[in-house]
PDB file of C-alpha atoms in Angstrom:
ATOM      1  CA  MET A 475     232.945  76.807 161.608  1.00 59.00           C
ATOM      2  CA  THR A 476     231.454  74.189 163.909  1.00 63.00           C
ATOM      3  CA  GLU A 477     232.139  72.069 166.953  1.00 67.00           C
ATOM      4  CA  TRP A 478     233.008  68.432 166.516  1.00 64.00           C
ATOM      5  CA  GLN A 479     231.478  66.960 169.673  1.00 65.00           C
ATOM      6  CA  TYR A 480     228.452  65.203 168.222  1.00 67.00           C
ATOM      7  CA  GLY A 481     229.558  61.748 167.132  1.00 72.00           C
ATOM      8  CA  ILE A 482     226.659  61.237 164.782  1.00 79.00           C
ATOM      9  CA  VAL A 483     227.927  63.947 162.401  1.00 81.00           C
ATOM     10  CA  GLN A 484     231.689  63.880 162.956  1.00 82.00           C
ATOM     11  CA  ASP A 485     232.521  62.062 159.729  1.00 84.00           C
ATOM     12  CA  GLN A 486     230.268  64.290 157.634  1.00 86.00           C
ATOM     13  CA  LEU A 487     231.773  67.438 159.140  1.00 85.00           C
ATOM     14  CA  ALA A 488     235.322  66.168 158.689  1.00 86.00           C
ATOM     15  CA  ASP A 489     234.673  65.211 155.086  1.00 88.00           C
ATOM     16  CA  CYS A 490     233.668  68.821 154.317  1.00 88.00           C
ATOM     17  CA  ALA A 491     236.404  70.513 156.349  1.00 88.00           C
ATOM     18  CA  ASP A 492     239.406  72.431 155.045  1.00 90.00           C
ATOM     19  CA  LEU A 493     240.985  72.748 158.474  1.00 92.00           C
ATOM     20  CA  VAL A 494     240.622  71.354 161.991  1.00 92.00           C
ATOM     21  CA  VAL A 495     241.653  73.579 164.878  1.00 93.00           C
ATOM     22  CA  TRP A 496     242.168  71.361 167.906  1.00 93.00           C
ATOM     23  CA  LEU A 497     242.061  73.182 171.227  1.00 94.00           C
ATOM     24  CA  ASP A 498     244.064  70.645 173.203  1.00 95.00           C
ATOM     25  CA  LEU A 499     244.059  72.441 176.536  1.00 96.00           C
ATOM     26  CA  PRO A 500     245.164  70.642 179.703  1.00 96.00           C
ATOM     27  CA  ARG A 501     242.387  68.909 181.602  1.00 96.00           C
ATOM     28  CA  ARG A 502     242.812  71.260 184.581  1.00 96.00           C
ATOM     29  CA  CYS A 503     242.094  74.270 182.337  1.00 96.00           C
ATOM     30  CA  VAL A 504     239.116  72.623 180.674  1.00 95.00           C
ATOM     31  CA  MET A 505     237.624  71.541 183.983  1.00 95.00           C
ATOM     32  CA  ARG A 506     238.126  74.963 185.579  1.00 96.00           C
ATOM     33  CA  GLN A 507     236.295  76.553 182.641  1.00 95.00           C
ATOM     34  CA  VAL A 508     233.480  73.989 182.571  1.00 93.00           C
ATOM     35  CA  ILE A 509     232.898  74.070 186.328  1.00 93.00           C
ATOM     36  CA  THR A 510     233.023  77.869 186.540  1.00 95.00           C
ATOM     37  CA  ARG A 511     230.662  78.292 183.589  1.00 93.00           C
ATOM     38  CA  THR A 512     228.274  75.618 184.912  1.00 92.00           C
ATOM     39  CA  ILE A 513     228.089  77.129 188.401  1.00 92.00           C
ATOM     40  CA  ARG A 514     227.613  80.646 187.010  1.00 93.00           C
ATOM     41  CA  ARG A 515     224.831  79.502 184.695  1.00 91.00           C
ATOM     42  CA  ARG A 516     223.134  77.544 187.462  1.00 91.00           C
ATOM     43  CA  PHE A 517     223.106  80.391 189.977  1.00 91.00           C
ATOM     44  CA  ARG A 518     221.977  82.904 187.378  1.00 92.00           C
ATOM     45  CA  ARG A 519     219.450  80.406 186.017  1.00 90.00           C
ATOM     46  CA  ALA A 520     220.668  81.355 182.567  1.00 92.00           C
ATOM     47  CA  VAL A 521     218.481  80.143 179.746  1.00 92.00           C
ATOM     48  CA  LEU A 522     220.479  77.994 177.356  1.00 88.00           C
ATOM     49  CA  TRP A 523     219.564  76.523 173.972  1.00 83.00           C
ATOM     50  CA  ASN A 524     216.042  75.116 173.638  1.00 87.00           C
ATOM     51  CA  ASP A 525     215.035  76.976 176.820  1.00 90.00           C
ATOM     52  CA  ASN A 526     217.111  74.646 179.008  1.00 87.00           C
ATOM     53  CA  ILE A 527     218.779  75.672 182.251  1.00 88.00           C
ATOM     54  CA  GLU A 528     221.640  74.005 184.079  1.00 86.00           C
ATOM     55  CA  PRO A 529     220.388  71.187 186.334  1.00 84.00           C
ATOM     56  CA  PRO A 530     221.021  71.263 190.085  1.00 83.00           C
ATOM     57  CA  LEU A 531     224.718  70.929 190.889  1.00 82.00           C
ATOM     58  CA  HIS A 532     224.318  67.716 192.905  1.00 83.00           C
ATOM     59  CA  ARG A 533     223.466  65.948 189.643  1.00 86.00           C
ATOM     60  CA  ILE A 534     227.149  66.068 188.725  1.00 80.00           C
ATOM     61  CA  LEU A 535     227.559  63.067 191.024  1.00 78.00           C
ATOM     62  CA  PHE A 536     224.699  61.015 189.612  1.00 81.00           C
ATOM     63  CA  GLU A 537     224.285  61.766 185.915  1.00 85.00           C
ATOM     64  CA  ALA A 538     226.858  60.446 183.450  1.00 83.00           C
ATOM     65  CA  ASP A 539     225.760  62.961 180.830  1.00 83.00           C
ATOM     66  CA  HIS A 540     226.090  66.005 183.099  1.00 86.00           C
ATOM     67  CA  ILE A 541     228.450  68.428 181.350  1.00 87.00           C
ATOM     68  CA  VAL A 542     231.029  68.386 184.163  1.00 90.00           C
ATOM     69  CA  HIS A 543     231.095  64.581 184.314  1.00 89.00           C
ATOM     70  CA  TRP A 544     231.109  64.368 180.507  1.00 87.00           C
ATOM     71  CA  ALA A 545     234.020  66.825 180.211  1.00 90.00           C
ATOM     72  CA  TRP A 546     236.064  64.839 182.731  1.00 91.00           C
ATOM     73  CA  THR A 547     235.435  61.419 181.185  1.00 90.00           C
ATOM     74  CA  THR A 548     235.800  62.392 177.525  1.00 89.00           C
ATOM     75  CA  HIS A 549     238.786  64.756 177.660  1.00 91.00           C
ATOM     76  CA  HIS A 550     241.326  62.048 176.819  1.00 92.00           C
ATOM     77  CA  LYS A 551     239.279  60.655 173.916  1.00 90.00           C
ATOM     78  CA  THR A 552     239.969  63.589 171.624  1.00 89.00           C
ATOM     79  CA  HIS A 553     243.563  62.456 171.051  1.00 93.00           C
ATOM     80  CA  THR A 554     242.351  59.151 169.646  1.00 93.00           C
ATOM     81  CA  ARG A 555     239.664  60.816 167.532  1.00 90.00           C
ATOM     82  CA  ILE A 556     242.170  63.259 166.027  1.00 93.00           C
ATOM     83  CA  ASP A 557     244.667  60.455 165.319  1.00 95.00           C
ATOM     84  CA  GLU A 558     241.946  58.464 163.559  1.00 93.00           C
ATOM     85  CA  LEU A 559     240.883  61.526 161.604  1.00 93.00           C
ATOM     86  CA  ALA A 560     244.455  62.212 160.469  1.00 95.00           C
ATOM     87  CA  LYS A 561     244.776  58.632 159.219  1.00 97.00           C
ATOM     88  CA  ARG A 562     241.414  58.716 157.427  1.00 95.00           C
ATOM     89  CA  LEU A 563     241.961  62.154 155.868  1.00 95.00           C
ATOM     90  CA  PRO A 564     245.738  62.616 155.571  1.00 96.00           C
ATOM     91  CA  TYR A 565     245.325  65.740 153.406  1.00 95.00           C
ATOM     92  CA  LEU A 566     243.317  67.576 156.100  1.00 94.00           C
ATOM     93  CA  ASP A 567     245.271  70.288 157.912  1.00 95.00           C
ATOM     94  CA  ILE A 568     245.097  69.953 161.693  1.00 95.00           C
ATOM     95  CA  VAL A 569     246.277  72.808 163.915  1.00 95.00           C
ATOM     96  CA  ARG A 570     246.871  71.739 167.510  1.00 96.00           C
ATOM     97  CA  LEU A 571     246.819  74.541 170.075  1.00 96.00           C
ATOM     98  CA  ARG A 572     247.836  73.562 173.613  1.00 97.00           C
ATOM     99  CA  SER A 573     247.553  76.797 175.581  1.00 96.00           C
ATOM    100  CA  ARG A 574     245.782  80.147 175.696  1.00 93.00           C
ATOM    101  CA  ALA A 575     249.009  81.762 174.517  1.00 95.00           C
ATOM    102  CA  GLU A 576     249.125  79.484 171.453  1.00 95.00           C
ATOM    103  CA  ILE A 577     245.452  80.218 170.732  1.00 94.00           C
ATOM    104  CA  ASP A 578     246.030  83.977 170.970  1.00 93.00           C
ATOM    105  CA  LYS A 579     249.137  83.811 168.773  1.00 93.00           C
ATOM    106  CA  TRP A 580     247.362  81.713 166.137  1.00 93.00           C
ATOM    107  CA  MET A 581     244.311  83.988 166.173  1.00 90.00           C
ATOM    108  CA  ASP A 582     246.478  87.113 165.798  1.00 88.00           C
ATOM    109  CA  PHE A 583     248.267  85.513 162.871  1.00 82.00           C
ATOM    110  CA  SER A 584     245.197  83.980 161.231  1.00 71.00           C
ATOM    111  CA  LEU A 585     242.618  86.727 161.380  1.00 68.00           C
ATOM    112  CA  PRO A 586     242.762  89.623 158.919  1.00 67.00           C
ATOM    113  CA  GLY A 587     243.082  93.176 160.151  1.00 60.00           C
TER     114      GLY A 587
END
């Protein structure tokens, strides 16, 4: 299992995949999650990977690669990437889940036990 956000390895990951689970949540849900998580991490000064911490919140306005800005500007691009993937690898199963309820239902069905 892996994320598919890093463009440099997307093709290699897709070529080895048996299944793609696409969490196609509405932008409002994604942004609420990203903003809430970012603010919580910033105020708690949570240590992230490679000993990083969230940058000051005002950077959202000035840095194109800030996670909140990135989430907003890239949300719509996943549709195109998935369409291209389906054309390139027509045999690859793609499960598209559009809500928390769909995710929960799929997880209940898919996981053993």
